[in-house]
Each structure stands twice: as C-alpha cells, then as structure tokens.
C-alpha cells in the first residue's frame, strides 16, 4: 500500500513537471511569434524599425532597410532614395520636374501646362498672334526678312558667313542696311546699332537718323 502511494506521488510529480515544461514552451513560442521572424510581427509587407511598423519601400527614414535614411527633403520610391528637386531661380516656376519661365514659355504661358495654340508665342504670360509682319517660329515672333536663324521661313538658317537680307541668305546686306555680326541692321533706326554696329542707345532712348535721343526725328514716331 505504501508502494502504491509512493508511485502515486511520483506520478503526480512527473505530471506537474510536464505541465510546467509545456507552459514554459508555450510562452517561448508566443514570444517568438511577437519578436521573431521576418517583419517582426508587423502585418502584411510592413517591417519593424525602431519599434514601429513601416513600409521600407516608401519611408524616407527607413528607405530600403531599417535605419537607411534619405537626405533631408528627399523621398523614397520603391526602396530607393530620390534626391530633392532644387528650387527654381531667376524668376522661373517649377512645372513638373522642370523650371520654366511662364512669362515666355508657350507650353506654360502664365501658368503650368497652359499651352498656347500652335504657332502662337507667349509674351508676359499671355498667348498672342504675331504682329508687325513678324512670324511665329518656335514660340517667338521673328522677322523672316532679316532673322539669321529663320531667313525666309521658320528654321531656315543661313550659313555662318552669310546674313539674311530680304528673306534670302547672302554675303552682303541690301536696302541701306549694314552687316553687324550675322544680321543686317538699319543704322538709321536700330537702337542696338545706331549709327554703326554695336553702338547701342541708352535706356529709354531711341535711334533716329543714326543718332540716339529721347525723341524721334525726321517725321518718325516713337
């Protein structure tokens, strides 16, 4: 009888030890599910970085991997750092990824993506048709009679040693004009070449009869 009692005591002791081991193993397994494995217990495609679940394909503080930060102002795209776009200077405006001058850009006239109609240039942020006998070429109004790059028509450039006079490329200027660089200028009226090549008038002055002044002469009007 005493032997049966001892066996019963040993059996209960073994059972208690087994239960303790089982409980200990269950806690370890539970802890393993919380802190171990890929993602550190974060759902879906999130990663555990510094105690927080985040997407390393989009997080600029953990771009591509935990602790891999992008430079200030940069973004994270598909796990790769994209540097910040530098600010626009010189009065230009950021349209998409480019800096443009909305005052003269025919594709962004007065604002981003506000394109002018075909062959209409942009001036002071407004689209308009060319006047005074000029022609729209590449978003600018030019005089095809004298324009070296558009002589007689758009994109018809003269050779470097020739000028555009009367809409034709030639070696000499006609009609009283003179050759100044690669263009023909009227020294009687051209404020940039008044009286001769590269003799520019001052701000607010006009060129009349080859002389710079504040008023027009010889029946001309300002």
PDB file of C-alpha atoms in Angstrom:
ATOM      1  CA  UNK A   1       0.000   0.000   0.000  1.00  0.00           C
ATOM      2  CA  UNK A   2       2.865   2.326   0.856  1.00  0.00           C
ATOM      3  CA  UNK A   3       4.480   1.437  -2.504  1.00  0.00           C
ATOM      4  CA  UNK A   4       1.312   2.392  -4.391  1.00  0.00           C
ATOM      5  CA  UNK A   5       1.222   5.679  -2.506  1.00  0.00           C
ATOM      6  CA  UNK A   6       4.827   6.398  -3.425  1.00  0.00           C
ATOM      7  CA  UNK A   7       4.148   5.639  -7.109  1.00  0.00           C
ATOM      8  CA  UNK A   8       1.132   7.878  -7.000  1.00  0.00           C
ATOM      9  CA  UNK A   9       3.231  10.683  -5.562  1.00  0.00           C
ATOM     10  CA  UNK A  10       5.906  10.195  -8.209  1.00  0.00           C
ATOM     11  CA  UNK A  11       3.261  10.207 -10.934  1.00  0.00           C
ATOM     12  CA  UNK A  12       1.793  13.471  -9.728  1.00  0.00           C
ATOM     13  CA  UNK A  13       5.275  14.976  -9.516  1.00  0.00           C
ATOM     14  CA  UNK A  14       6.052  13.944 -13.111  1.00  0.00           C
ATOM     15  CA  UNK A  15       2.740  15.306 -14.281  1.00  0.00           C
ATOM     16  CA  UNK A  16       3.429  18.655 -12.591  1.00  0.00           C
ATOM     17  CA  UNK A  17       6.882  18.865 -14.179  1.00  0.00           C
ATOM     18  CA  UNK A  18       5.410  18.050 -17.591  1.00  0.00           C
ATOM     19  CA  UNK A  19       2.782  20.724 -17.275  1.00  0.00           C
ATOM     20  CA  UNK A  20       5.367  23.317 -16.238  1.00  0.00           C
ATOM     21  CA  UNK A  21       7.533  22.441 -19.228  1.00  0.00           C
ATOM     22  CA  UNK A  22       4.564  22.675 -21.555  1.00  0.00           C
ATOM     23  CA  UNK A  23       3.602  26.052 -20.184  1.00  0.00           C
ATOM     24  CA  UNK A  24       7.185  27.298 -20.465  1.00  0.00           C
ATOM     25  CA  UNK A  25       7.382  26.128 -24.094  1.00  0.00           C
ATOM     26  CA  UNK A  26       4.086  27.818 -24.937  1.00  0.00           C
ATOM     27  CA  UNK A  27       5.293  31.152 -23.565  1.00  0.00           C
ATOM     28  CA  UNK A  28       8.517  30.889 -25.527  1.00  0.00           C
ATOM     29  CA  UNK A  29       6.540  30.113 -28.679  1.00  0.00           C
ATOM     30  CA  UNK A  30       4.271  33.057 -28.046  1.00  0.00           C
ATOM     31  CA  UNK A  31       7.242  35.376 -27.507  1.00  0.00           C
ATOM     32  CA  UNK A  32       8.814  34.026 -30.666  1.00  0.00           C
ATOM     33  CA  UNK A  33       5.738  34.982 -32.648  1.00  0.00           C
ATOM     34  CA  UNK A  34       5.859  38.537 -31.243  1.00  0.00           C
ATOM     35  CA  UNK A  35       9.533  39.371 -31.686  1.00  0.00           C
ATOM     36  CA  UNK A  36      10.937  36.872 -34.125  1.00  0.00           C
ATOM     37  CA  UNK A  37      10.607  36.178 -37.846  1.00  0.00           C
ATOM     38  CA  UNK A  38      10.562  38.498 -40.892  1.00  0.00           C
ATOM     39  CA  UNK A  39       8.619  41.698 -40.277  1.00  0.00           C
ATOM     40  CA  UNK A  40       8.998  41.392 -36.505  1.00  0.00           C
ATOM     41  CA  UNK A  41       5.298  40.620 -36.114  1.00  0.00           C
ATOM     42  CA  UNK A  42       4.157  43.505 -38.383  1.00  0.00           C
ATOM     43  CA  UNK A  43       1.244  42.705 -40.693  1.00  0.00           C
ATOM     44  CA  UNK A  44       1.479  42.477 -44.456  1.00  0.00           C
ATOM     45  CA  UNK A  45       4.597  43.933 -46.082  1.00  0.00           C
ATOM     46  CA  UNK A  46       5.445  46.194 -43.120  1.00  0.00           C
ATOM     47  CA  UNK A  47       8.793  45.969 -41.352  1.00  0.00           C
ATOM     48  CA  UNK A  48       9.558  46.614 -37.672  1.00  0.00           C
ATOM     49  CA  UNK A  49      12.020  49.525 -37.450  1.00  0.00           C
ATOM     50  CA  UNK A  50      12.845  51.068 -34.060  1.00  0.00           C
ATOM     51  CA  UNK A  51       9.700  49.626 -32.541  1.00  0.00           C
ATOM     52  CA  UNK A  52       7.354  50.847 -35.284  1.00  0.00           C
ATOM     53  CA  UNK A  53       5.868  49.091 -38.289  1.00  0.00           C
ATOM     54  CA  UNK A  54       6.677  50.897 -41.527  1.00  0.00           C
ATOM     55  CA  UNK A  55       6.977  50.397 -45.282  1.00  0.00           C
ATOM     56  CA  UNK A  56      10.643  50.454 -46.213  1.00  0.00           C
ATOM     57  CA  UNK A  57       9.719  50.937 -49.871  1.00  0.00           C
ATOM     58  CA  UNK A  58       8.196  54.357 -49.066  1.00  0.00           C
ATOM     59  CA  UNK A  59       9.578  55.546 -45.718  1.00  0.00           C
ATOM     60  CA  UNK A  60      12.367  58.145 -46.274  1.00  0.00           C
ATOM     61  CA  UNK A  61      13.657  57.440 -42.743  1.00  0.00           C
ATOM     62  CA  UNK A  62      13.980  53.710 -43.475  1.00  0.00           C
ATOM     63  CA  UNK A  63      14.325  53.519 -47.250  1.00  0.00           C
ATOM     64  CA  UNK A  64      15.129  50.002 -48.428  1.00  0.00           C
ATOM     65  CA  UNK A  65      16.172  48.916 -44.942  1.00  0.00           C
ATOM     66  CA  UNK A  66      15.752  49.972 -41.325  1.00  0.00           C
ATOM     67  CA  UNK A  67      17.868  52.997 -40.399  1.00  0.00           C
ATOM     68  CA  UNK A  68      18.723  53.835 -44.025  1.00  0.00           C
ATOM     69  CA  UNK A  69      17.532  57.459 -44.223  1.00  0.00           C
ATOM     70  CA  UNK A  70      17.305  59.659 -47.320  1.00  0.00           C
ATOM     71  CA  UNK A  71      18.772  63.151 -47.340  1.00  0.00           C
ATOM     72  CA  UNK A  72      16.551  65.948 -45.983  1.00  0.00           C
ATOM     73  CA  UNK A  73      13.798  66.821 -48.430  1.00  0.00           C
ATOM     74  CA  UNK A  74      14.273  63.606 -50.403  1.00  0.00           C
ATOM     75  CA  UNK A  75      11.641  60.944 -50.978  1.00  0.00           C
ATOM     76  CA  UNK A  76      11.648  57.164 -51.021  1.00  0.00           C
ATOM     77  CA  UNK A  77      10.295  55.315 -54.041  1.00  0.00           C
ATOM     78  CA  UNK A  78      10.399  51.520 -54.358  1.00  0.00           C
ATOM     79  CA  UNK A  79      13.051  51.376 -51.662  1.00  0.00           C
ATOM     80  CA  UNK A  80      15.329  53.875 -53.424  1.00  0.00           C
ATOM     81  CA  UNK A  81      16.078  57.407 -52.247  1.00  0.00           C
ATOM     82  CA  UNK A  82      15.142  60.178 -54.692  1.00  0.00           C
ATOM     83  CA  UNK A  83      17.068  63.433 -54.063  1.00  0.00           C
ATOM     84  CA  UNK A  84      15.075  66.644 -53.593  1.00  0.00           C
ATOM     85  CA  UNK A  85      14.484  68.859 -56.630  1.00  0.00           C
ATOM     86  CA  UNK A  86      16.463  72.113 -56.248  1.00  0.00           C
ATOM     87  CA  UNK A  87      14.350  75.260 -56.019  1.00  0.00           C
ATOM     88  CA  UNK A  88      13.794  77.295 -59.172  1.00  0.00           C
ATOM     89  CA  UNK A  89      15.756  80.534 -59.520  1.00  0.00           C
ATOM     90  CA  UNK A  90      15.787  83.577 -61.768  1.00  0.00           C
ATOM     91  CA  UNK A  91      12.050  84.126 -61.624  1.00  0.00           C
ATOM     92  CA  UNK A  92      11.273  80.699 -63.078  1.00  0.00           C
ATOM     93  CA  UNK A  93       8.460  78.451 -61.874  1.00  0.00           C
ATOM     94  CA  UNK A  94       8.522  74.717 -61.170  1.00  0.00           C
ATOM     95  CA  UNK A  95       6.265  72.857 -63.609  1.00  0.00           C
ATOM     96  CA  UNK A  96       6.597  69.138 -63.058  1.00  0.00           C
ATOM     97  CA  UNK A  97      10.311  68.450 -62.744  1.00  0.00           C
ATOM     98  CA  UNK A  98      11.421  71.479 -64.796  1.00  0.00           C
ATOM     99  CA  UNK A  99      11.898  75.169 -64.070  1.00  0.00           C
ATOM    100  CA  UNK A 100      10.244  77.302 -66.749  1.00  0.00           C
ATOM    101  CA  UNK A 101       9.679  80.990 -67.411  1.00  0.00           C
ATOM    102  CA  UNK A 102       5.889  81.250 -67.508  1.00  0.00           C
ATOM    103  CA  UNK A 103       6.206  84.755 -68.948  1.00  0.00           C
ATOM    104  CA  UNK A 104       7.531  83.494 -72.308  1.00  0.00           C
ATOM    105  CA  UNK A 105       7.187  79.680 -72.386  1.00  0.00           C
ATOM    106  CA  UNK A 106       4.445  78.785 -74.918  1.00  0.00           C
ATOM    107  CA  UNK A 107       3.871  75.430 -73.176  1.00  0.00           C
ATOM    108  CA  UNK A 108       3.389  77.052 -69.762  1.00  0.00           C
ATOM    109  CA  UNK A 109       2.156  80.551 -70.623  1.00  0.00           C
ATOM    110  CA  UNK A 110       1.059  82.347 -67.458  1.00  0.00           C
ATOM    111  CA  UNK A 111       0.987  79.067 -65.508  1.00  0.00           C
ATOM    112  CA  UNK A 112       1.975  75.423 -65.629  1.00  0.00           C
ATOM    113  CA  UNK A 113       0.530  73.371 -68.512  1.00  0.00           C
ATOM    114  CA  UNK A 114      -1.257  76.381 -70.037  1.00  0.00           C
ATOM    115  CA  UNK A 115      -0.112  75.858 -73.627  1.00  0.00           C
ATOM    116  CA  UNK A 116      -0.620  78.441 -76.345  1.00  0.00           C
ATOM    117  CA  UNK A 117      -2.268  77.447 -79.628  1.00  0.00           C
ATOM    118  CA  UNK A 118       0.045  76.222 -82.361  1.00  0.00           C
ATOM    119  CA  UNK A 119       2.275  78.986 -83.790  1.00  0.00           C
ATOM    120  CA  UNK A 120       1.251  81.479 -81.102  1.00  0.00           C
ATOM    121  CA  UNK A 121       4.074  82.763 -78.890  1.00  0.00           C
ATOM    122  CA  UNK A 122       3.872  83.693 -75.229  1.00  0.00           C
ATOM    123  CA  UNK A 123       4.712  87.191 -74.013  1.00  0.00           C
ATOM    124  CA  UNK A 124       4.247  88.483 -70.459  1.00  0.00           C
ATOM    125  CA  UNK A 125       2.294  85.353 -69.616  1.00  0.00           C
ATOM    126  CA  UNK A 126      -0.218  85.722 -72.439  1.00  0.00           C
ATOM    127  CA  UNK A 127      -0.620  83.980 -75.796  1.00  0.00           C
ATOM    128  CA  UNK A 128      -0.936  86.239 -78.798  1.00  0.00           C
ATOM    129  CA  UNK A 129      -0.565  86.291 -82.572  1.00  0.00           C
ATOM    130  CA  UNK A 130       2.484  87.933 -84.103  1.00  0.00           C
ATOM    131  CA  UNK A 131       2.138  91.483 -85.351  1.00  0.00           C
ATOM    132  CA  UNK A 132       4.086  93.937 -87.468  1.00  0.00           C
ATOM    133  CA  UNK A 133       4.802  91.466 -90.229  1.00  0.00           C
ATOM    134  CA  UNK A 134       6.626  89.060 -87.917  1.00  0.00           C
ATOM    135  CA  UNK A 135       6.158  85.293 -87.923  1.00  0.00           C
ATOM    136  CA  UNK A 136       5.874  82.827 -85.020  1.00  0.00           C
ATOM    137  CA  UNK A 137       8.847  80.459 -85.054  1.00  0.00           C
ATOM    138  CA  UNK A 138       9.435  78.121 -82.105  1.00  0.00           C
ATOM    139  CA  UNK A 139       7.283  80.236 -79.827  1.00  0.00           C
ATOM    140  CA  UNK A 140       8.882  83.573 -80.782  1.00  0.00           C
ATOM    141  CA  UNK A 141       7.923  86.314 -83.195  1.00  0.00           C
ATOM    142  CA  UNK A 142      10.713  86.873 -85.718  1.00  0.00           C
ATOM    143  CA  UNK A 143      11.245  88.923 -88.856  1.00  0.00           C
ATOM    144  CA  UNK A 144      11.904  86.318 -91.518  1.00  0.00           C
ATOM    145  CA  UNK A 145      13.235  89.091 -93.740  1.00  0.00           C
ATOM    146  CA  UNK A 146      16.287  89.583 -91.521  1.00  0.00           C
ATOM    147  CA  UNK A 147      16.396  86.753 -88.950  1.00  0.00           C
ATOM    148  CA  UNK A 148      19.559  84.697 -89.460  1.00  0.00           C
ATOM    149  CA  UNK A 149      18.047  81.526 -87.957  1.00  0.00           C
ATOM    150  CA  UNK A 150      14.715  81.856 -89.775  1.00  0.00           C
ATOM    151  CA  UNK A 151      15.551  83.505 -93.081  1.00  0.00           C
ATOM    152  CA  UNK A 152      12.581  83.425 -95.424  1.00  0.00           C
ATOM    153  CA  UNK A 153      10.791  80.952 -93.149  1.00  0.00           C
ATOM    154  CA  UNK A 154      10.983  79.176 -89.841  1.00  0.00           C
ATOM    155  CA  UNK A 155      14.081  77.026 -89.173  1.00  0.00           C
ATOM    156  CA  UNK A 156      15.746  78.112 -92.428  1.00  0.00           C
ATOM    157  CA  UNK A 157      19.129  79.211 -91.086  1.00  0.00           C
ATOM    158  CA  UNK A 158      21.782  80.973 -93.125  1.00  0.00           C
ATOM    159  CA  UNK A 159      25.406  79.767 -93.162  1.00  0.00           C
ATOM    160  CA  UNK A 160      27.628  81.388 -90.514  1.00  0.00           C
ATOM    161  CA  UNK A 161      29.383  83.635 -93.051  1.00  0.00           C
ATOM    162  CA  UNK A 162      26.142  84.930 -94.563  1.00  0.00           C
ATOM    163  CA  UNK A 163      23.379  87.273 -93.443  1.00  0.00           C
ATOM    164  CA  UNK A 164      19.637  87.316 -94.007  1.00  0.00           C
ATOM    165  CA  UNK A 165      18.509  90.222 -96.119  1.00  0.00           C
ATOM    166  CA  UNK A 166      15.130  90.449 -97.817  1.00  0.00           C
ATOM    167  CA  UNK A 167      14.328  86.899 -96.684  1.00  0.00           C
ATOM    168  CA  UNK A 168      17.349  85.438 -98.505  1.00  0.00           C
ATOM    169  CA  UNK A 169      20.792  84.367 -97.351  1.00  0.00           C
ATOM    170  CA  UNK A 170      23.589  86.376 -98.921  1.00  0.00           C
ATOM    171  CA  UNK A 171      27.051  87.749 -98.307  1.00  0.00           C
ATOM    172  CA  UNK A 172      26.024  91.412 -98.212  1.00  0.00           C
ATOM    173  CA  UNK A 173      23.143  93.415 -96.759  1.00  0.00           C
ATOM    174  CA  UNK A 174      20.748  95.298 -99.037  1.00  0.00           C
ATOM    175  CA  UNK A 175      18.445  98.284 -98.812  1.00  0.00           C
ATOM    176  CA  UNK A 176      20.727 100.531 -96.792  1.00  0.00           C
ATOM    177  CA  UNK A 177      21.262  98.018 -94.019  1.00  0.00           C
ATOM    178  CA  UNK A 178      24.719  97.040 -92.782  1.00  0.00           C
ATOM    179  CA  UNK A 179      26.136  93.734 -91.637  1.00  0.00           C
ATOM    180  CA  UNK A 180      26.511  93.567 -87.858  1.00  0.00           C
ATOM    181  CA  UNK A 181      27.639  90.104 -86.847  1.00  0.00           C
ATOM    182  CA  UNK A 182      25.362  87.680 -88.644  1.00  0.00           C
ATOM    183  CA  UNK A 183      22.430  90.061 -89.088  1.00  0.00           C
ATOM    184  CA  UNK A 184      21.556  93.087 -91.164  1.00  0.00           C
ATOM    185  CA  UNK A 185      20.796  96.212 -89.169  1.00  0.00           C
ATOM    186  CA  UNK A 186      19.451  99.604 -90.130  1.00  0.00           C
ATOM    187  CA  UNK A 187      21.921 102.064 -88.569  1.00  0.00           C
ATOM    188  CA  UNK A 188      19.384 104.847 -89.016  1.00  0.00           C
ATOM    189  CA  UNK A 189      16.771 103.236 -86.781  1.00  0.00           C
ATOM    190  CA  UNK A 190      18.246 100.247 -84.905  1.00  0.00           C
ATOM    191  CA  UNK A 191      18.797 101.246 -81.221  1.00  0.00           C
ATOM    192  CA  UNK A 192      21.309  98.391 -80.818  1.00  0.00           C
ATOM    193  CA  UNK A 193      23.349  99.567 -83.807  1.00  0.00           C
ATOM    194  CA  UNK A 194      22.582 103.283 -84.027  1.00  0.00           C
ATOM    195  CA  UNK A 195      24.945 104.941 -86.495  1.00  0.00           C
ATOM    196  CA  UNK A 196      27.065 101.789 -86.668  1.00  0.00           C
ATOM    197  CA  UNK A 197      27.405  98.241 -85.406  1.00  0.00           C
ATOM    198  CA  UNK A 198      27.254  97.713 -81.631  1.00  0.00           C
ATOM    199  CA  UNK A 199      26.555 101.403 -80.924  1.00  0.00           C
ATOM    200  CA  UNK A 200      23.637 100.901 -78.576  1.00  0.00           C
ATOM    201  CA  UNK A 201      21.434 103.691 -77.297  1.00  0.00           C
ATOM    202  CA  UNK A 202      20.878 104.173 -73.593  1.00  0.00           C
ATOM    203  CA  UNK A 203      17.787 103.092 -71.644  1.00  0.00           C
ATOM    204  CA  UNK A 204      14.717 104.993 -72.802  1.00  0.00           C
ATOM    205  CA  UNK A 205      16.452 106.379 -75.890  1.00  0.00           C
ATOM    206  CA  UNK A 206      15.505 105.782 -79.498  1.00  0.00           C
ATOM    207  CA  UNK A 207      17.553 105.753 -82.665  1.00  0.00           C
ATOM    208  CA  UNK A 208      16.588 108.362 -85.274  1.00  0.00           C
ATOM    209  CA  UNK A 209      18.706 109.221 -88.319  1.00  0.00           C
ATOM    210  CA  UNK A 210      21.599 107.300 -86.802  1.00  0.00           C
ATOM    211  CA  UNK A 211      21.565 109.238 -83.533  1.00  0.00           C
ATOM    212  CA  UNK A 212      20.364 108.278 -80.077  1.00  0.00           C
ATOM    213  CA  UNK A 213      17.921 110.587 -78.356  1.00  0.00           C
ATOM    214  CA  UNK A 214      14.813 110.805 -76.246  1.00  0.00           C
ATOM    215  CA  UNK A 215      12.583 111.895 -79.146  1.00  0.00           C
ATOM    216  CA  UNK A 216      12.153 110.799 -82.727  1.00  0.00           C
ATOM    217  CA  UNK A 217      13.324 112.946 -85.663  1.00  0.00           C
ATOM    218  CA  UNK A 218      12.506 113.358 -89.329  1.00  0.00           C
ATOM    219  CA  UNK A 219       8.818 112.615 -89.145  1.00  0.00           C
ATOM    220  CA  UNK A 220       9.291 109.276 -87.367  1.00  0.00           C
ATOM    221  CA  UNK A 221       7.230 108.377 -84.297  1.00  0.00           C
ATOM    222  CA  UNK A 222       8.176 106.534 -81.150  1.00  0.00           C
TER     223      UNK A 222
END
